[in-house]
Amino acid sequence: MTGRFRNWGMTTSTDTGIRQQRRLETAIPGPLSRELMTRKGAAVAAGVGTTMPVFAAAAGGGIVVDVDGNHLIDLGSGIAVTTVGASNPRVVAAVREQVEAFTHTCFMVTPYEGYVAVAESLNRLTPGDHDKRTALFNSGAEAVENAVKIARSHTGRHAVVVFDHAYHGRTNLTMAMTAKSMPYKHGFGPFASEVYRAPLSYPFRDGGLDGAEAARRALEVVEKQVGAANLAAMVIEPIQGEGGFIAPAPGFLPALAEWCRANGVVFVADEVQTGFARTGDWFACDHEGVVPDLIVTAKGIAGGLPLSAVTGRAEIMDAAHTGGLGGTYGGNPLACAAALAAIETIEQDGLVARAREIGALLTSRLRALADPRIGDVRGRGAMIAVELVRPGSLDPDPALAKAVAAAAHERGVIVLTCGTHGNVLRFLPPLTISDELLHDAMDVLAEALRA
Ligand SMILES: *Cc1c(COP(=O)(O)O)cnc(C)c1O
């Protein structure tokens, strides 16, 4: 690599001007946020919701500062995006340098080095050492759609298998692939055809089914209801995100990948949420040595700038005809500069190992709560969740999840819920957060559970 993409400066990712401490100056929301929420209500479509009614003014490290000066602990990373922090100095410097050079030419018109360098990085970092190719897009949903296009083009088949509790996006095809009706699909049909759903491995609710048995159960549905000969792709999140941070039992993913290989089905890992060090490996597939044919990435890829990718076996990726893949903005130069800086940060600052440390800290603090309403503590790395139930049962308690999240918000901790039943609290801090902030956030959570 030569030229502008080498010069990222000497600052470290912890070098942010924002005071790394939770501090409330006003009630949440404060008066300036309340005023902006009123303007939002009058100007922004009602369908675009917000987790918290506070407006951001600055963010970095493990803190979001709102317009009223409140310092909130960030356990959401803007939904698993700001893995290297929301104002990472390397990312800021790289984007600043690129924006002064040019903002856009369209890679399909006059290409630029940054796009190629991101493709090279993804080909190097993603699981497997086979020959790979990459195509860049703007959003996770757009990349998932393109993975399906590529798989169909390669196999000449139409059907796509997805899983219970899956989340793949909000476009028409990805709504069909997403499991949950409210809020993602309700009223938005009709949906794309040739999408079939198989049962997942969900250890907390499976009654002890091991990975191999759960895979057999899923594959029986696929063979009987779809037929391998009709199947272009099987698309799965190696740890489900919006579906509730469900990590399948060991052996489940390898068995599915093996079956796909034996049947000429393209095995697609949707690592939009789990990718880029989030789970304590570069990619969640690495944990069990699973090598997907195609891997879809987005969210944590570019330090907060919109970018997504499909990376995979050269012979599959190259099946689509020239001109068949692309888009006006796909692989925008600013996003590519940000991605290269984010990747360098993960490598140089040891953020893969940091994700494991964060996972160990969160897991031990959450287990120590020993609260009978916490049915399950699960996840890997900096992707940890608790599933809340009525004590002594598997009955989901979404009202409790909502109340605990609201109590944490009031106390200055940004925490998100997820899960088919909405009864899961999930923790996705930036990997640049300090241990002090994590401990403070866990103290707040304990208090919120008591309240
Ligand atoms: C967020 C997400 C998507 C969709 O990404 P967008 O950038 O919001 O389109 C797809 N798959 C998974 C697993 C996700 O978490």
CSV table of C-alpha atoms and ligand atoms in Angstrom, one decimal:
chain,number,residue,atom,x,y,z
A,1,MET,CA,0.0,0.0,0.0
A,2,THR,CA,1.2,3.5,-0.9
A,3,GLY,CA,-0.1,7.0,-0.9
A,4,ARG,CA,-2.7,8.5,1.4
A,5,PHE,CA,-3.8,5.3,3.0
A,6,ARG,CA,-0.6,4.9,5.1
A,7,ASN,CA,-0.6,8.2,7.0
A,8,TRP,CA,-2.9,7.7,10.0
A,9,GLY,CA,-1.0,9.6,12.6
A,10,MET,CA,0.5,8.5,15.9
A,11,THR,CA,-2.4,9.1,18.3
A,12,THR,CA,-3.9,6.1,20.1
A,13,SER,CA,-7.6,5.2,20.3
A,14,THR,CA,-7.8,6.1,24.0
A,15,ASP,CA,-6.7,9.6,23.2
A,16,THR,CA,-10.1,11.3,23.2
A,17,GLY,CA,-11.0,14.7,24.6
A,18,ILE,CA,-14.1,13.5,26.4
A,19,ARG,CA,-13.9,13.0,30.1
A,20,GLN,CA,-14.4,9.2,30.7
A,21,GLN,CA,-16.8,9.4,33.6
A,22,ARG,CA,-20.6,9.1,34.1
A,23,ARG,CA,-22.0,12.5,35.1
A,24,LEU,CA,-25.5,13.8,35.1
A,25,GLU,CA,-26.1,17.6,34.8
A,26,THR,CA,-29.8,17.4,34.4
A,27,ALA,CA,-32.7,14.9,34.6
A,28,ILE,CA,-32.7,12.5,31.5
A,29,PRO,CA,-33.8,13.9,29.1
A,30,GLY,CA,-32.6,17.4,29.9
A,31,PRO,CA,-34.3,20.6,28.6
A,32,LEU,CA,-32.3,20.9,25.3
A,33,SER,CA,-33.0,17.2,24.4
A,34,ARG,CA,-36.7,17.7,25.2
A,35,GLU,CA,-36.8,20.7,22.9
A,36,LEU,CA,-35.1,18.7,20.1
A,37,MET,CA,-37.5,15.8,20.7
A,38,THR,CA,-40.4,18.2,20.0
A,39,ARG,CA,-38.8,19.3,16.8
A,40,LYS,CA,-38.1,15.6,15.9
A,41,GLY,CA,-41.8,14.8,16.4
A,42,ALA,CA,-42.8,17.6,14.0
A,43,ALA,CA,-40.2,16.9,11.4
A,44,VAL,CA,-39.1,13.3,11.4
A,45,ALA,CA,-41.3,10.4,10.3
A,46,ALA,CA,-42.9,8.7,13.3
A,47,GLY,CA,-41.7,5.3,12.1
A,48,VAL,CA,-38.1,6.3,13.0
A,49,GLY,CA,-38.0,5.6,16.8
A,50,THR,CA,-35.3,6.2,19.4
A,51,THR,CA,-34.1,4.1,22.3
A,52,MET,CA,-33.5,7.2,24.5
A,53,PRO,CA,-35.0,10.7,24.2
A,54,VAL,CA,-31.5,12.3,24.4
A,55,PHE,CA,-29.6,14.0,21.6
A,56,ALA,CA,-25.9,13.4,21.2
A,57,ALA,CA,-23.4,16.3,21.1
A,58,ALA,CA,-20.1,14.3,21.2
A,59,ALA,CA,-19.0,10.7,21.8
A,60,GLY,CA,-15.7,8.8,22.3
A,61,GLY,CA,-14.0,6.2,24.4
A,62,GLY,CA,-16.9,4.8,26.4
A,63,ILE,CA,-19.0,7.9,26.8
A,64,VAL,CA,-21.8,9.7,24.9
A,65,VAL,CA,-22.2,13.4,25.8
A,66,ASP,CA,-25.7,14.8,25.2
A,67,VAL,CA,-26.7,18.3,24.3
A,68,ASP,CA,-27.4,19.1,28.0
A,69,GLY,CA,-23.8,18.1,29.0
A,70,ASN,CA,-24.8,14.7,30.6
A,71,HIS,CA,-22.0,12.1,30.2
A,72,LEU,CA,-23.6,8.7,29.6
A,73,ILE,CA,-21.9,5.3,29.6
A,74,ASP,CA,-22.2,3.7,26.2
A,75,LEU,CA,-23.1,0.0,26.3
A,76,GLY,CA,-24.6,0.1,22.8
A,77,SER,CA,-21.9,1.4,20.4
A,78,GLY,CA,-24.7,2.8,18.2
A,79,ILE,CA,-25.7,-0.9,17.8
A,80,ALA,CA,-22.3,-2.6,17.6
A,81,VAL,CA,-20.8,0.0,15.2
A,82,THR,CA,-18.3,2.1,17.1
A,83,THR,CA,-16.1,-0.8,18.1
A,84,VAL,CA,-13.0,1.4,18.0
A,85,GLY,CA,-14.8,4.3,19.7
A,86,ALA,CA,-17.0,7.0,18.2
A,87,SER,CA,-14.2,9.6,17.6
A,88,ASN,CA,-11.2,7.3,17.2
A,89,PRO,CA,-8.2,9.6,16.4
A,90,ARG,CA,-6.9,7.3,13.6
A,91,VAL,CA,-10.4,7.2,12.0
A,92,VAL,CA,-10.8,11.0,12.4
A,93,ALA,CA,-7.4,11.7,10.8
A,94,ALA,CA,-7.9,9.3,7.9
A,95,VAL,CA,-11.3,10.6,7.1
A,96,ARG,CA,-10.1,14.2,7.3
A,97,GLU,CA,-7.2,13.5,5.0
A,98,GLN,CA,-9.5,11.8,2.5
A,99,VAL,CA,-12.3,14.4,2.6
A,100,GLU,CA,-9.7,17.0,1.6
A,101,ALA,CA,-8.6,14.9,-1.4
A,102,PHE,CA,-12.0,13.9,-2.8
A,103,THR,CA,-15.4,12.8,-1.4
A,104,HIS,CA,-16.6,10.6,-4.2
A,105,THR,CA,-15.9,9.6,-7.8
A,106,CYS,CA,-18.0,6.3,-7.8
A,107,PHE,CA,-15.8,3.2,-7.8
A,108,MET,CA,-17.7,2.0,-10.9
A,109,VAL,CA,-16.6,5.2,-12.9
A,110,THR,CA,-13.1,6.0,-11.8
A,111,PRO,CA,-11.9,3.6,-9.1
A,112,TYR,CA,-9.5,4.5,-6.2
A,113,GLU,CA,-7.0,2.7,-4.0
A,114,GLY,CA,-8.9,2.7,-0.7
A,115,TYR,CA,-11.6,0.3,-2.0
A,116,VAL,CA,-9.0,-2.2,-3.2
A,117,ALA,CA,-7.1,-1.9,0.1
A,118,VAL,CA,-10.3,-2.6,2.1
A,119,ALA,CA,-11.0,-5.6,-0.1
A,120,GLU,CA,-7.4,-6.9,0.4
A,121,SER,CA,-7.8,-6.5,4.2
A,122,LEU,CA,-11.1,-8.3,4.3
A,123,ASN,CA,-9.7,-11.1,2.1
A,124,ARG,CA,-6.8,-11.5,4.5
A,125,LEU,CA,-8.7,-11.2,7.8
A,126,THR,CA,-11.9,-13.3,7.1
A,127,PRO,CA,-11.9,-17.0,7.9
A,128,GLY,CA,-10.1,-19.4,5.5
A,129,ASP,CA,-7.0,-19.0,3.5
A,130,HIS,CA,-8.5,-19.8,0.1
A,131,ASP,CA,-8.6,-17.3,-2.8
A,132,LYS,CA,-11.1,-14.6,-2.0
A,133,ARG,CA,-12.8,-11.6,-3.5
A,134,THR,CA,-14.8,-8.7,-1.9
A,135,ALA,CA,-17.5,-6.3,-3.0
A,136,LEU,CA,-18.4,-3.2,-1.0
A,137,PHE,CA,-21.8,-1.8,-0.2
A,138,ASN,CA,-23.4,0.8,2.2
A,139,SER,CA,-25.5,-1.1,4.7
A,140,GLY,CA,-25.8,-4.5,6.3
A,141,ALA,CA,-29.1,-5.2,4.6
A,142,GLU,CA,-27.7,-4.2,1.2
A,143,ALA,CA,-24.8,-6.6,1.6
A,144,VAL,CA,-27.0,-9.5,2.7
A,145,GLU,CA,-29.1,-8.9,-0.4
A,146,ASN,CA,-26.0,-9.0,-2.5
A,147,ALA,CA,-24.8,-12.2,-0.9
A,148,VAL,CA,-28.1,-13.8,-1.9
A,149,LYS,CA,-27.7,-12.5,-5.5
A,150,ILE,CA,-24.2,-13.9,-5.7
A,151,ALA,CA,-25.2,-17.3,-4.3
A,152,ARG,CA,-28.1,-17.5,-6.8
A,153,SER,CA,-25.9,-16.5,-9.7
A,154,HIS,CA,-23.3,-19.1,-8.7
A,155,THR,CA,-25.7,-22.0,-8.1
A,156,GLY,CA,-28.5,-21.3,-10.6
A,157,ARG,CA,-30.9,-22.1,-7.7
A,158,HIS,CA,-33.4,-19.8,-6.0
A,159,ALA,CA,-34.3,-20.9,-2.4
A,160,VAL,CA,-32.7,-19.3,0.7
A,161,VAL,CA,-32.8,-20.8,4.2
A,162,VAL,CA,-32.7,-18.6,7.3
A,163,PHE,CA,-33.4,-19.4,11.0
A,164,ASP,CA,-35.8,-18.7,13.8
A,165,HIS,CA,-35.1,-15.4,15.6
A,166,ALA,CA,-33.0,-14.2,12.6
A,167,TYR,CA,-32.4,-10.5,11.9
A,168,HIS,CA,-31.0,-9.6,8.4
A,169,GLY,CA,-32.3,-6.1,7.8
A,170,ARG,CA,-35.3,-4.0,6.7
A,171,THR,CA,-35.2,-4.0,2.9
A,172,ASN,CA,-37.8,-6.2,1.1
A,173,LEU,CA,-35.7,-9.3,0.7
A,174,THR,CA,-34.1,-9.0,4.2
A,175,MET,CA,-37.5,-8.3,5.8
A,176,ALA,CA,-38.5,-11.7,4.4
A,177,MET,CA,-35.3,-13.2,5.9
A,178,THR,CA,-35.9,-11.5,9.3
A,179,ALA,CA,-38.1,-13.5,11.7
A,180,LYS,CA,-39.8,-11.0,14.0
A,181,SER,CA,-43.0,-9.3,12.7
A,182,MET,CA,-43.3,-6.3,15.1
A,183,PRO,CA,-41.7,-3.9,14.5
A,184,TYR,CA,-39.7,-5.0,11.5
A,185,LYS,CA,-42.3,-6.5,9.1
A,186,HIS,CA,-45.8,-5.7,10.4
A,187,GLY,CA,-47.8,-4.0,7.7
A,188,PHE,CA,-44.9,-3.9,5.2
A,189,GLY,CA,-45.7,-7.1,3.1
A,190,PRO,CA,-45.9,-8.7,0.7
A,191,PHE,CA,-42.4,-10.1,1.1
A,192,ALA,CA,-39.9,-11.7,-1.3
A,193,SER,CA,-40.6,-15.3,-2.1
A,194,GLU,CA,-38.3,-18.4,-1.8
A,195,VAL,CA,-37.2,-17.7,1.8
A,196,TYR,CA,-37.6,-20.7,4.2
A,197,ARG,CA,-37.1,-20.8,8.0
A,198,ALA,CA,-35.4,-23.6,9.9
A,199,PRO,CA,-35.2,-24.1,13.7
A,200,LEU,CA,-32.2,-22.7,15.5
A,201,SER,CA,-30.0,-24.1,18.3
A,202,TYR,CA,-31.1,-22.1,21.3
A,203,PRO,CA,-29.4,-23.8,24.3
A,204,PHE,CA,-31.4,-21.9,27.0
A,205,ARG,CA,-34.7,-23.0,25.5
A,206,ASP,CA,-33.8,-26.2,23.7
A,207,GLY,CA,-34.1,-28.6,26.7
A,208,GLY,CA,-30.5,-29.8,26.4
A,209,LEU,CA,-30.4,-30.5,22.7
A,210,ASP,CA,-26.7,-30.5,21.7
A,211,GLY,CA,-25.3,-28.9,18.6
A,212,ALA,CA,-25.4,-32.0,16.4
A,213,GLU,CA,-29.0,-32.8,17.3
A,214,ALA,CA,-30.1,-29.3,16.7
A,215,ALA,CA,-28.4,-29.3,13.3
A,216,ARG,CA,-30.1,-32.6,12.4
A,217,ARG,CA,-33.5,-31.1,13.4
A,218,ALA,CA,-32.8,-28.0,11.2
A,219,LEU,CA,-31.5,-30.0,8.3
A,220,GLU,CA,-34.5,-32.3,8.3
A,221,VAL,CA,-36.8,-29.3,7.9
A,222,VAL,CA,-34.5,-28.0,5.0
A,223,GLU,CA,-34.4,-31.4,3.2
A,224,LYS,CA,-38.1,-32.1,3.6
A,225,GLN,CA,-39.5,-28.6,3.0
A,226,VAL,CA,-37.1,-27.1,0.6
A,227,GLY,CA,-34.8,-29.8,-0.9
A,228,ALA,CA,-31.1,-29.3,-1.2
A,229,ALA,CA,-31.3,-29.3,-5.0
A,230,ASN,CA,-33.4,-26.1,-4.9
A,231,LEU,CA,-31.3,-24.3,-2.3
A,232,ALA,CA,-28.9,-21.5,-3.3
A,233,ALA,CA,-27.8,-20.4,0.2
A,234,MET,CA,-28.2,-20.9,3.9
A,235,VAL,CA,-27.7,-17.6,5.7
A,236,ILE,CA,-27.1,-17.6,9.5
A,237,GLU,CA,-25.8,-15.2,12.2
A,238,PRO,CA,-23.1,-17.2,14.1
A,239,ILE,CA,-24.4,-15.5,17.2
A,240,GLN,CA,-27.8,-13.9,16.7
A,241,GLY,CA,-27.9,-10.2,17.3
A,242,GLU,CA,-31.4,-8.6,17.4
A,243,GLY,CA,-32.8,-12.1,18.0
A,244,GLY,CA,-31.4,-12.2,21.5
A,245,PHE,CA,-27.6,-12.8,21.4
A,246,ILE,CA,-28.3,-16.5,21.0
A,247,ALA,CA,-25.1,-18.5,20.7
A,248,PRO,CA,-25.9,-21.9,19.2
A,249,ALA,CA,-24.6,-25.1,21.0
A,250,PRO,CA,-21.1,-26.2,20.0
A,251,GLY,CA,-21.1,-28.2,16.8
A,252,PHE,CA,-24.3,-26.6,15.3
A,253,LEU,CA,-22.5,-24.3,12.9
A,254,PRO,CA,-19.9,-26.8,11.8
A,255,ALA,CA,-22.6,-29.4,11.0
A,256,LEU,CA,-24.6,-26.9,8.9
A,257,ALA,CA,-21.4,-25.7,7.1
A,258,GLU,CA,-20.5,-29.3,6.4
A,259,TRP,CA,-24.0,-30.2,5.0
A,260,CYS,CA,-23.9,-27.1,2.8
A,261,ARG,CA,-20.5,-28.2,1.4
A,262,ALA,CA,-21.7,-31.7,0.7
A,263,ASN,CA,-24.8,-30.4,-1.1
A,264,GLY,CA,-23.4,-27.5,-3.2
A,265,VAL,CA,-25.3,-24.9,-1.0
A,266,VAL,CA,-23.5,-21.6,-0.4
A,267,PHE,CA,-23.0,-21.2,3.4
A,268,VAL,CA,-23.3,-17.5,4.2
A,269,ALA,CA,-22.3,-16.1,7.6
A,270,ASP,CA,-24.1,-12.8,8.4
A,271,GLU,CA,-21.4,-11.3,10.7
A,272,VAL,CA,-22.8,-7.8,10.4
A,273,GLN,CA,-23.2,-7.6,14.2
A,274,THR,CA,-20.6,-10.2,15.3
A,275,GLY,CA,-17.7,-9.2,13.1
A,276,PHE,CA,-14.6,-7.0,13.6
A,277,ALA,CA,-13.4,-8.2,17.1
A,278,ARG,CA,-16.8,-7.8,18.7
A,279,THR,CA,-16.9,-11.4,20.0
A,280,GLY,CA,-13.2,-11.8,21.0
A,281,ASP,CA,-12.2,-13.2,17.7
A,282,TRP,CA,-11.9,-11.3,14.4
A,283,PHE,CA,-15.1,-13.0,13.4
A,284,ALA,CA,-17.5,-15.2,15.4
A,285,CYS,CA,-17.0,-18.1,12.9
A,286,ASP,CA,-13.3,-18.2,14.0
A,287,HIS,CA,-14.4,-19.6,17.4
A,288,GLU,CA,-15.2,-23.0,16.0
A,289,GLY,CA,-13.0,-22.8,13.0
A,290,VAL,CA,-16.0,-22.5,10.7
A,291,VAL,CA,-15.1,-21.3,7.2
A,292,PRO,CA,-18.2,-19.8,5.5
A,293,ASP,CA,-18.3,-19.6,1.7
A,294,LEU,CA,-19.4,-16.0,1.9
A,295,ILE,CA,-19.2,-13.6,4.9
A,296,VAL,CA,-21.2,-10.5,5.2
A,297,THR,CA,-19.8,-7.6,7.3
A,298,ALA,CA,-20.9,-4.0,8.1
A,299,LYS,CA,-21.5,-2.3,11.5
A,300,GLY,CA,-18.1,-2.4,13.2
A,301,ILE,CA,-16.2,-2.3,9.9
A,302,ALA,CA,-15.5,1.5,9.5
A,303,GLY,CA,-15.5,3.3,12.9
A,304,GLY,CA,-19.0,4.6,12.4
A,305,LEU,CA,-19.0,5.4,8.7
A,306,PRO,CA,-21.5,3.6,6.5
A,307,LEU,CA,-19.8,0.6,4.8
A,308,SER,CA,-20.6,-3.1,4.3
A,309,ALA,CA,-19.0,-6.0,2.4
A,310,VAL,CA,-19.5,-9.4,1.0
A,311,THR,CA,-16.3,-11.4,1.0
A,312,GLY,CA,-15.9,-15.0,-0.1
A,313,ARG,CA,-14.5,-17.8,-2.3
A,314,ALA,CA,-13.3,-16.3,-5.6
A,315,GLU,CA,-15.2,-18.7,-7.8
A,316,ILE,CA,-18.5,-17.9,-6.1
A,317,MET,CA,-17.9,-14.1,-5.9
A,318,ASP,CA,-16.9,-14.0,-9.5
A,319,ALA,CA,-20.0,-15.8,-10.7
A,320,ALA,CA,-22.0,-12.6,-11.1
A,321,HIS,CA,-21.4,-10.9,-14.5
A,322,THR,CA,-19.5,-7.6,-14.8
A,323,GLY,CA,-21.8,-4.7,-14.0
A,324,GLY,CA,-24.1,-7.0,-12.0
A,325,LEU,CA,-22.9,-5.9,-8.6
A,326,GLY,CA,-22.4,-2.3,-7.3
A,327,GLY,CA,-24.2,0.9,-6.5
A,328,THR,CA,-23.5,4.6,-6.6
A,329,TYR,CA,-22.0,4.9,-3.1
A,330,GLY,CA,-20.8,1.4,-2.4
A,331,GLY,CA,-17.3,1.6,-1.0
A,332,ASN,CA,-17.3,5.4,-0.6
A,333,PRO,CA,-13.8,6.7,-0.3
A,334,LEU,CA,-14.4,8.3,3.2
A,335,ALA,CA,-15.8,5.0,4.5
A,336,CYS,CA,-12.9,3.1,3.0
A,337,ALA,CA,-10.4,5.4,4.7
A,338,ALA,CA,-12.2,4.9,8.0
A,339,ALA,CA,-12.3,1.2,7.6
A,340,LEU,CA,-8.5,1.0,7.0
A,341,ALA,CA,-8.0,3.1,10.1
A,342,ALA,CA,-10.4,1.0,12.2
A,343,ILE,CA,-8.7,-2.2,11.1
A,344,GLU,CA,-5.3,-0.8,11.9
A,345,THR,CA,-6.6,0.2,15.3
A,346,ILE,CA,-8.0,-3.2,16.1
A,347,GLU,CA,-4.7,-4.8,15.1
A,348,GLN,CA,-2.3,-2.2,16.8
A,349,ASP,CA,-4.3,-1.7,20.0
A,350,GLY,CA,-5.0,-5.4,20.6
A,351,LEU,CA,-8.8,-4.9,20.6
A,352,VAL,CA,-9.5,-8.6,19.9
A,353,ALA,CA,-8.0,-9.5,23.3
A,354,ARG,CA,-9.7,-6.4,24.8
A,355,ALA,CA,-13.1,-7.8,23.7
A,356,ARG,CA,-12.3,-11.0,25.6
A,357,GLU,CA,-11.4,-9.0,28.8
A,358,ILE,CA,-14.6,-7.0,28.5
A,359,GLY,CA,-16.6,-10.3,28.1
A,360,ALA,CA,-14.9,-11.8,31.2
A,361,LEU,CA,-15.6,-8.6,33.3
A,362,LEU,CA,-19.3,-8.3,32.2
A,363,THR,CA,-20.0,-12.0,32.6
A,364,SER,CA,-18.5,-12.2,36.1
A,365,ARG,CA,-20.4,-9.1,37.2
A,366,LEU,CA,-23.7,-10.3,35.8
A,367,ARG,CA,-23.3,-13.9,37.2
A,368,ALA,CA,-22.5,-12.4,40.6
A,369,LEU,CA,-25.9,-10.7,40.6
A,370,ALA,CA,-27.4,-14.2,41.2
A,371,ASP,CA,-30.8,-12.7,40.5
A,372,PRO,CA,-33.5,-15.4,40.0
A,373,ARG,CA,-35.1,-13.2,37.3
A,374,ILE,CA,-31.9,-13.6,35.2
A,375,GLY,CA,-32.5,-16.9,33.4
A,376,ASP,CA,-29.4,-16.9,31.3
A,377,VAL,CA,-26.1,-14.9,31.0
A,378,ARG,CA,-24.6,-15.5,27.5
A,379,GLY,CA,-22.6,-14.2,24.6
A,380,ARG,CA,-18.9,-14.0,23.8
A,381,GLY,CA,-16.4,-11.1,24.1
A,382,ALA,CA,-18.0,-7.7,24.2
A,383,MET,CA,-21.4,-9.1,23.0
A,384,ILE,CA,-23.0,-10.2,26.3
A,385,ALA,CA,-26.7,-10.4,27.2
A,386,VAL,CA,-29.0,-11.4,30.1
A,387,GLU,CA,-32.3,-13.1,29.3
A,388,LEU,CA,-35.0,-12.1,31.9
A,389,VAL,CA,-37.7,-14.6,32.9
A,390,ARG,CA,-40.2,-15.1,35.7
A,391,PRO,CA,-38.2,-16.8,38.5
A,392,GLY,CA,-38.2,-20.6,38.3
A,393,SER,CA,-39.5,-20.7,34.7
A,394,LEU,CA,-38.7,-20.0,31.1
A,395,ASP,CA,-41.5,-17.4,30.8
A,396,PRO,CA,-40.0,-14.3,29.2
A,397,ASP,CA,-40.4,-11.0,31.2
A,398,PRO,CA,-40.2,-8.2,28.6
A,399,ALA,CA,-41.8,-5.7,31.0
A,400,LEU,CA,-38.9,-6.2,33.4
A,401,ALA,CA,-36.3,-5.7,30.6
A,402,LYS,CA,-38.1,-2.5,29.6
A,403,ALA,CA,-38.2,-1.3,33.2
A,404,VAL,CA,-34.5,-2.1,33.9
A,405,ALA,CA,-33.4,-0.4,30.6
A,406,ALA,CA,-35.5,2.7,31.5
A,407,ALA,CA,-34.0,2.8,35.0
A,408,ALA,CA,-30.5,2.5,33.6
A,409,HIS,CA,-31.2,5.3,31.1
A,410,GLU,CA,-32.4,7.6,33.9
A,411,ARG,CA,-29.1,6.9,35.7
A,412,GLY,CA,-27.0,7.7,32.7
A,413,VAL,CA,-26.3,4.3,31.1
A,414,ILE,CA,-27.2,3.5,27.5
A,415,VAL,CA,-28.4,-0.1,27.3
A,416,LEU,CA,-30.4,-1.8,24.6
A,417,THR,CA,-32.9,-4.6,24.7
A,418,CYS,CA,-33.4,-7.3,22.1
A,419,GLY,CA,-34.9,-10.8,21.6
A,420,THR,CA,-38.0,-12.2,19.9
A,421,HIS,CA,-39.8,-11.6,23.2
A,422,GLY,CA,-38.1,-8.3,24.0
A,423,ASN,CA,-36.9,-9.8,27.3
A,424,VAL,CA,-33.1,-9.6,26.7
A,425,LEU,CA,-30.8,-6.8,27.9
A,426,ARG,CA,-27.7,-6.6,25.7
A,427,PHE,CA,-24.3,-5.1,26.3
A,428,LEU,CA,-22.2,-4.0,23.3
A,429,PRO,CA,-19.7,-1.4,24.6
A,430,PRO,CA,-17.0,0.1,22.4
A,431,LEU,CA,-13.8,-1.8,22.9
A,432,THR,CA,-12.2,1.5,24.0
A,433,ILE,CA,-14.3,1.7,27.1
A,434,SER,CA,-12.4,1.6,30.5
A,435,ASP,CA,-12.9,-1.1,33.2
A,436,GLU,CA,-13.9,1.8,35.5
A,437,LEU,CA,-16.8,2.7,33.3
A,438,LEU,CA,-17.8,-1.0,32.9
A,439,HIS,CA,-17.9,-1.5,36.7
A,440,ASP,CA,-19.8,1.7,37.2
A,441,ALA,CA,-22.4,0.6,34.5
A,442,MET,CA,-22.7,-2.8,36.2
A,443,ASP,CA,-23.3,-1.1,39.6
A,444,VAL,CA,-26.0,1.0,37.9
A,445,LEU,CA,-27.5,-2.1,36.4
A,446,ALA,CA,-27.7,-3.9,39.8
A,447,GLU,CA,-29.4,-0.8,41.2
A,448,ALA,CA,-31.8,-0.7,38.2
A,449,LEU,CA,-32.7,-4.4,38.9
A,450,ARG,CA,-33.4,-3.6,42.5
A,451,ALA,CA,-35.5,-0.5,41.7
B,1,LIG,C1,-27.9,-4.7,11.8
B,1,LIG,C2,-27.9,-6.0,11.1
B,1,LIG,C3,-28.2,-6.1,9.7
B,1,LIG,C4,-28.7,-4.9,8.9
B,1,LIG,O1,-27.7,-4.0,8.8
B,1,LIG,P1,-28.1,-2.5,8.4
B,1,LIG,O2,-26.8,-1.8,8.2
B,1,LIG,O3,-28.9,-1.9,9.5
B,1,LIG,O4,-28.8,-2.6,7.1
B,1,LIG,C5,-28.1,-7.4,9.1
B,1,LIG,N1,-27.7,-8.4,9.8
B,1,LIG,C6,-27.4,-8.4,11.1
B,1,LIG,C7,-26.9,-9.6,11.8
B,1,LIG,C8,-27.5,-7.2,11.8
B,1,LIG,O5,-27.2,-7.1,13.1
